[in-house]
Each structure stands twice: as C-alpha cells, then as structure tokens.
C-alpha cells in the first residue's frame, strides 16, 4: 500500500521539487510550480503518494477537479457534470507496471464514488496528448474511450493545449 | 527554481500549466450526441483482487529495491 495525503505547502514544499516522472516533463513542473497555487485557489486538489506517512519522497500524484460538458439539443442547454482527472503522474521507477491502474482504482475512484453519493456525477474525463502512448494505454485499460473526431474538432478550436478528450461513464461501475 | 523552469519551458509546455489541459466548448449536433452516447455506453472496467495484489507486490518490490540501495 502507498500512503496518500493531500498536497500541503507546509509539508511538501521541498519534496515536490524532487519528483520526477520523466526528463523535463511538464508534469514535474506542474507539481513543483503550480499545484500549490491551484490548491489554494480551489481550481484543482492534488493528492500525493509516498511510501509511508513518515517519508517525504513523492512517488506519484494526481489532481482532481469538477468540470462540465455543455451540450445543446434542440435549443435546450444542459451541463453534464463530470469529474476531471486533471493531472496524474507516477515517479519514473513506478511506471509501466500497473501501478497507475492501482492508483486509479484504490485512490481516485473511491473519491469520485464518495462525491457521486452527494452531488451528480455523470462521468470522468481526462485530456491526453495524442502521442502519449503510456497515458492512452492507461486510460483505455480502465475503460475510458476517446471522444469522436466531431468532439475533438470542437476542442481543437478552443483549447488550452492540443490533446484528446477521453471519458468514461460513471453509471456503470463494476469494481 | 520555479521561475527557471517556467522560463525554460516551450510555449507548448507553458500552455499546459493550467490545471486543465483543455476546455470543452458547448457541443452541438453530432458532437453532442456522441458525448451523450459515450457517457451512456462506456463502462469502467473491473479490477480484480488478483490484479490489485499483483500491483501491491510490485510496489513493495520497488520500495525494497530502493531501500536496499
């Protein structure tokens, strides 16, 4: 088992700088330079994973936030409530061995289930870079599907970063 | 260190520093229908106790190797 806790600027301000999921990965920079700010602003809550409560070395992290997918049908607008896995990364020594899946089912999914008991959650989404085969493999292995080209085209016209939308229904969970 | 890293990153990487890597505009027509379809038919795959046990064993092995260094 890994120890998990919320990112804390008081406790983790040094260890975030040592996290490495890959050479010059933007995810490393996100954790060390951005995650604290987004926690404070409540734009994204980041959880870190260590070997134990006493240890500082961050072995992985993920950031969750709420989101919505607006759709218009016959003049009627709806906002589909979803949870977004905004960021997820494992230390390079932990990659490619099914540990990301373990983190999803053991830590991420139970949190979403708790939230879904209280407020409406229709699905889970993530944005993935088209050439990130490892991330694509991870998300598809747990059930995510890549949105169709019609959807990707819409996102391409108003995106923050070129990436593909992946999503999975939260209605049909078999765990 | 953060300032140095942020200056070093390319424009592409700089854009990915937002919490979300993208935002979804209002979808209509085929795009809207396909999202509704996917969110009705897709399913989170089951995770077997064996797979969980294998992952925990792997984690322990990695941590032991790290501690033995």
CSV table of C-alpha atoms in Angstrom, one decimal:
chain,number,residue,atom,x,y,z
A,1,UNK,CA,0.0,0.0,0.0
A,2,UNK,CA,1.1,3.6,-0.6
A,3,UNK,CA,0.4,6.4,1.8
A,4,UNK,CA,-1.8,9.1,0.3
A,5,UNK,CA,-2.4,12.6,1.5
A,6,UNK,CA,-3.4,16.0,0.2
A,7,UNK,CA,-0.7,18.2,-1.0
A,8,UNK,CA,0.4,20.6,1.6
A,9,UNK,CA,2.5,23.7,1.0
A,10,UNK,CA,3.8,23.5,4.6
A,11,UNK,CA,4.8,19.8,4.5
A,12,UNK,CA,5.7,19.1,0.8
A,13,UNK,CA,7.3,22.4,-0.4
A,14,UNK,CA,10.7,20.8,-0.7
A,15,UNK,CA,9.8,17.3,-1.8
A,16,UNK,CA,7.7,18.5,-4.8
A,17,UNK,CA,10.9,19.7,-6.4
A,18,UNK,CA,12.4,16.2,-6.3
A,19,UNK,CA,9.6,14.5,-8.0
A,20,UNK,CA,10.5,13.1,-11.5
A,21,UNK,CA,8.2,11.2,-13.8
A,22,UNK,CA,10.3,11.8,-16.9
A,23,UNK,CA,13.0,14.1,-18.2
A,24,UNK,CA,11.8,17.7,-18.4
A,25,UNK,CA,8.2,16.5,-18.1
A,26,UNK,CA,5.6,19.3,-17.7
A,27,UNK,CA,4.0,17.2,-15.0
A,28,UNK,CA,7.1,17.6,-12.8
A,29,UNK,CA,6.9,21.4,-13.4
A,30,UNK,CA,3.2,21.4,-12.6
A,31,UNK,CA,3.7,19.7,-9.3
A,32,UNK,CA,6.7,21.8,-8.2
A,33,UNK,CA,5.5,25.2,-9.5
A,34,UNK,CA,1.7,25.2,-10.0
A,35,UNK,CA,-0.1,22.6,-7.8
A,36,UNK,CA,0.1,24.6,-4.6
A,37,UNK,CA,-1.4,27.7,-6.2
A,38,UNK,CA,-4.3,25.7,-7.7
A,39,UNK,CA,-5.0,24.1,-4.4
A,40,UNK,CA,-5.2,27.5,-2.7
A,41,UNK,CA,-7.4,28.8,-5.5
A,42,UNK,CA,-9.5,25.6,-5.3
A,43,UNK,CA,-9.1,25.1,-9.0
A,44,UNK,CA,-7.7,21.6,-8.5
A,45,UNK,CA,-7.0,19.4,-5.5
A,46,UNK,CA,-3.7,17.5,-5.6
A,47,UNK,CA,-3.0,14.3,-3.7
A,48,UNK,CA,0.4,12.9,-3.3
A,49,UNK,CA,1.6,9.3,-2.8
A,50,UNK,CA,4.5,8.3,-0.6
A,51,UNK,CA,5.8,5.0,0.7
A,52,UNK,CA,4.7,5.9,4.2
A,53,UNK,CA,3.4,8.9,6.3
A,54,UNK,CA,6.9,9.5,7.5
A,55,UNK,CA,8.6,9.6,4.1
A,56,UNK,CA,8.9,12.7,2.0
A,57,UNK,CA,9.7,11.2,-1.4
A,58,UNK,CA,6.7,11.7,-3.7
A,59,UNK,CA,6.1,8.5,-5.7
A,60,UNK,CA,3.1,9.8,-7.6
A,61,UNK,CA,0.4,12.4,-7.6
A,62,UNK,CA,-2.9,13.2,-9.2
A,63,UNK,CA,-5.1,16.3,-9.4
A,64,UNK,CA,-8.9,16.2,-9.4
A,65,UNK,CA,-11.4,18.9,-10.3
A,66,UNK,CA,-15.0,19.2,-11.2
A,67,UNK,CA,-16.0,20.0,-14.7
A,68,UNK,CA,-19.0,20.0,-17.0
A,69,UNK,CA,-19.7,19.3,-20.6
A,70,UNK,CA,-22.2,21.7,-22.1
A,71,UNK,CA,-24.4,20.3,-24.8
A,72,UNK,CA,-27.2,21.9,-26.8
A,73,UNK,CA,-30.0,19.8,-28.2
A,74,UNK,CA,-33.0,21.3,-30.0
A,75,UNK,CA,-32.4,24.6,-28.3
A,76,UNK,CA,-32.1,23.1,-24.8
A,77,UNK,CA,-28.8,23.5,-23.0
A,78,UNK,CA,-27.5,21.0,-20.5
A,79,UNK,CA,-24.3,20.9,-18.5
A,80,UNK,CA,-23.3,17.3,-17.9
A,81,UNK,CA,-21.4,17.1,-14.6
A,82,UNK,CA,-18.1,15.2,-14.7
A,83,UNK,CA,-15.0,14.8,-12.6
A,84,UNK,CA,-11.8,15.5,-14.4
A,85,UNK,CA,-8.5,13.8,-13.7
A,86,UNK,CA,-6.6,16.9,-14.5
A,87,UNK,CA,-3.1,15.5,-13.8
A,88,UNK,CA,-1.7,12.1,-12.9
A,89,UNK,CA,1.8,11.0,-12.8
A,90,UNK,CA,4.0,8.3,-11.2
A,91,UNK,CA,7.7,8.5,-10.4
A,92,UNK,CA,9.6,7.1,-13.3
A,93,UNK,CA,10.6,4.0,-11.2
A,94,UNK,CA,6.9,3.2,-10.8
A,95,UNK,CA,5.8,3.4,-14.4
A,96,UNK,CA,4.7,0.7,-16.8
A,97,UNK,CA,3.9,-1.8,-14.1
A,98,UNK,CA,0.2,-1.5,-13.5
A,99,UNK,CA,0.7,0.9,-10.5
A,100,UNK,CA,-1.2,3.7,-12.3
A,101,UNK,CA,-4.2,1.4,-12.5
A,102,UNK,CA,-3.8,0.6,-8.9
A,103,UNK,CA,-3.8,4.3,-8.0
A,104,UNK,CA,-6.9,4.8,-10.1
A,105,UNK,CA,-8.9,2.0,-8.5
A,106,UNK,CA,-7.6,2.3,-5.0
A,107,UNK,CA,-7.5,6.1,-4.5
A,108,UNK,CA,-9.1,8.0,-7.3
A,109,UNK,CA,-12.3,6.0,-8.0
A,110,UNK,CA,-13.3,5.8,-4.3
A,111,UNK,CA,-13.1,9.5,-4.0
A,112,UNK,CA,-15.3,10.0,-7.0
A,113,UNK,CA,-17.8,7.5,-5.7
A,114,UNK,CA,-18.0,9.5,-2.4
A,115,UNK,CA,-18.6,12.7,-4.3
A,116,UNK,CA,-21.2,11.0,-6.6
A,117,UNK,CA,-23.1,10.0,-3.5
A,118,UNK,CA,-23.6,13.6,-2.6
A,119,UNK,CA,-23.7,15.5,-5.9
A,120,UNK,CA,-24.4,14.4,-9.5
A,121,UNK,CA,-21.5,12.9,-11.4
A,122,UNK,CA,-22.2,11.5,-14.9
A,123,UNK,CA,-18.7,10.6,-16.0
A,124,UNK,CA,-15.0,11.0,-15.6
A,125,UNK,CA,-12.9,12.8,-18.2
A,126,UNK,CA,-9.2,13.4,-18.9
A,127,UNK,CA,-7.3,15.2,-21.6
A,128,UNK,CA,-4.4,13.2,-23.1
A,129,UNK,CA,-1.7,14.2,-25.5
A,130,UNK,CA,-2.2,12.3,-28.8
A,131,UNK,CA,1.4,10.9,-28.7
A,132,UNK,CA,1.4,9.9,-25.1
A,133,UNK,CA,1.0,6.2,-25.6
A,134,UNK,CA,1.5,5.4,-22.0
A,135,UNK,CA,-1.3,7.6,-20.9
A,136,UNK,CA,-3.6,6.4,-23.6
A,137,UNK,CA,-2.9,2.8,-22.6
A,138,UNK,CA,-3.6,3.6,-19.0
A,139,UNK,CA,-6.9,5.3,-19.6
A,140,UNK,CA,-8.2,2.8,-22.1
A,141,UNK,CA,-7.2,-0.1,-19.8
A,142,UNK,CA,-9.6,1.2,-17.1
A,143,UNK,CA,-12.4,1.8,-19.6
A,144,UNK,CA,-12.1,5.4,-20.9
A,145,UNK,CA,-13.0,5.9,-24.5
A,146,UNK,CA,-11.5,8.5,-26.8
A,147,UNK,CA,-14.1,11.1,-27.9
A,148,UNK,CA,-15.1,11.0,-31.6
A,149,UNK,CA,-13.5,13.2,-34.1
A,150,UNK,CA,-16.5,15.5,-34.1
A,151,UNK,CA,-15.8,16.3,-30.5
A,152,UNK,CA,-12.0,16.6,-30.8
A,153,UNK,CA,-12.5,19.1,-33.6
A,154,UNK,CA,-14.6,21.3,-31.4
A,155,UNK,CA,-12.0,21.2,-28.6
A,156,UNK,CA,-9.2,21.9,-31.1
A,157,UNK,CA,-10.8,25.2,-31.9
A,158,UNK,CA,-10.8,26.4,-28.3
A,159,UNK,CA,-8.3,24.5,-26.3
A,160,UNK,CA,-5.5,25.3,-23.9
A,161,UNK,CA,-3.3,22.6,-25.1
A,162,UNK,CA,-3.6,20.2,-28.1
A,163,UNK,CA,-4.9,17.0,-26.6
A,164,UNK,CA,-7.6,14.5,-27.0
A,165,UNK,CA,-10.6,14.1,-24.7
A,166,UNK,CA,-11.1,10.7,-23.1
A,167,UNK,CA,-14.2,9.9,-21.0
A,168,UNK,CA,-16.0,7.1,-19.2
A,169,UNK,CA,-19.5,6.9,-17.8
A,170,UNK,CA,-19.8,6.8,-14.1
A,171,UNK,CA,-23.1,5.0,-14.3
A,172,UNK,CA,-21.7,1.6,-15.0
A,173,UNK,CA,-19.0,0.9,-12.4
A,174,UNK,CA,-18.0,-2.7,-11.8
A,175,UNK,CA,-15.3,-2.7,-9.1
B,1,UNK,CA,13.7,27.1,-9.4
B,2,UNK,CA,10.1,27.5,-10.5
B,3,UNK,CA,10.9,30.7,-12.4
B,4,UNK,CA,13.8,29.0,-14.2
B,5,UNK,CA,11.7,26.0,-15.1
B,6,UNK,CA,8.9,28.2,-16.3
B,7,UNK,CA,11.2,30.3,-18.5
B,8,UNK,CA,12.8,27.1,-19.9
B,9,UNK,CA,9.5,25.5,-21.0
B,10,UNK,CA,8.4,25.9,-24.5
B,11,UNK,CA,5.2,27.6,-25.5
B,12,UNK,CA,3.5,24.3,-25.8
B,13,UNK,CA,4.6,23.2,-22.3
B,14,UNK,CA,3.8,26.6,-20.9
B,15,UNK,CA,0.2,26.3,-22.1
B,16,UNK,CA,-0.2,23.0,-20.2
B,17,UNK,CA,0.4,24.7,-16.9
B,18,UNK,CA,-3.3,25.4,-16.5
B,19,UNK,CA,-5.0,22.9,-14.2
B,20,UNK,CA,-6.9,21.5,-17.2
B,21,UNK,CA,-5.1,20.9,-20.4
B,22,UNK,CA,-8.2,21.9,-22.4
B,23,UNK,CA,-11.7,23.2,-22.1
B,24,UNK,CA,-14.7,22.0,-23.9
B,25,UNK,CA,-16.9,24.5,-25.7
B,26,UNK,CA,-20.7,23.9,-26.0
B,27,UNK,CA,-21.2,20.9,-28.2
B,28,UNK,CA,-24.0,20.5,-30.7
B,29,UNK,CA,-25.2,18.1,-33.2
B,30,UNK,CA,-23.1,15.0,-33.8
B,31,UNK,CA,-20.5,16.0,-31.2
B,32,UNK,CA,-23.2,16.4,-28.5
B,33,UNK,CA,-24.8,13.2,-29.5
B,34,UNK,CA,-21.6,11.2,-29.4
B,35,UNK,CA,-20.7,12.5,-25.9
B,36,UNK,CA,-24.1,11.5,-24.7
B,37,UNK,CA,-23.7,8.1,-26.3
B,38,UNK,CA,-20.3,7.5,-24.8
B,39,UNK,CA,-21.4,8.6,-21.4
B,40,UNK,CA,-24.3,6.1,-21.7
B,41,UNK,CA,-22.5,3.1,-23.0
B,42,UNK,CA,-18.9,3.2,-21.7
B,43,UNK,CA,-18.0,1.4,-18.6
B,44,UNK,CA,-15.3,1.4,-16.0
B,45,UNK,CA,-13.6,-1.9,-16.3
B,46,UNK,CA,-13.5,-4.2,-13.2
B,47,UNK,CA,-10.3,-4.5,-11.2
B,48,UNK,CA,-9.7,-8.0,-9.9
B,49,UNK,CA,-8.4,-8.7,-6.4
B,50,UNK,CA,-5.6,-10.6,-8.1
B,51,UNK,CA,-4.6,-7.5,-10.2
B,52,UNK,CA,-4.6,-5.4,-7.0
B,53,UNK,CA,-2.5,-7.9,-5.1
B,54,UNK,CA,0.0,-8.0,-8.0
B,55,UNK,CA,0.3,-4.3,-8.1
B,56,UNK,CA,0.8,-4.1,-4.3
B,57,UNK,CA,3.5,-6.8,-4.6
B,58,UNK,CA,5.2,-4.8,-7.4
B,59,UNK,CA,5.1,-1.7,-5.2
B,60,UNK,CA,6.7,-3.5,-2.3
B,61,UNK,CA,9.4,-4.9,-4.5
B,62,UNK,CA,10.2,-1.4,-6.0
B,63,UNK,CA,10.3,0.1,-2.5
B,64,UNK,CA,12.5,-2.7,-1.2
B,65,UNK,CA,15.0,-2.2,-4.1
B,66,UNK,CA,15.0,1.5,-3.3
B,67,UNK,CA,15.7,0.9,0.4
B,68,UNK,CA,18.5,-1.6,-0.4
B,69,UNK,CA,20.4,0.9,-2.5
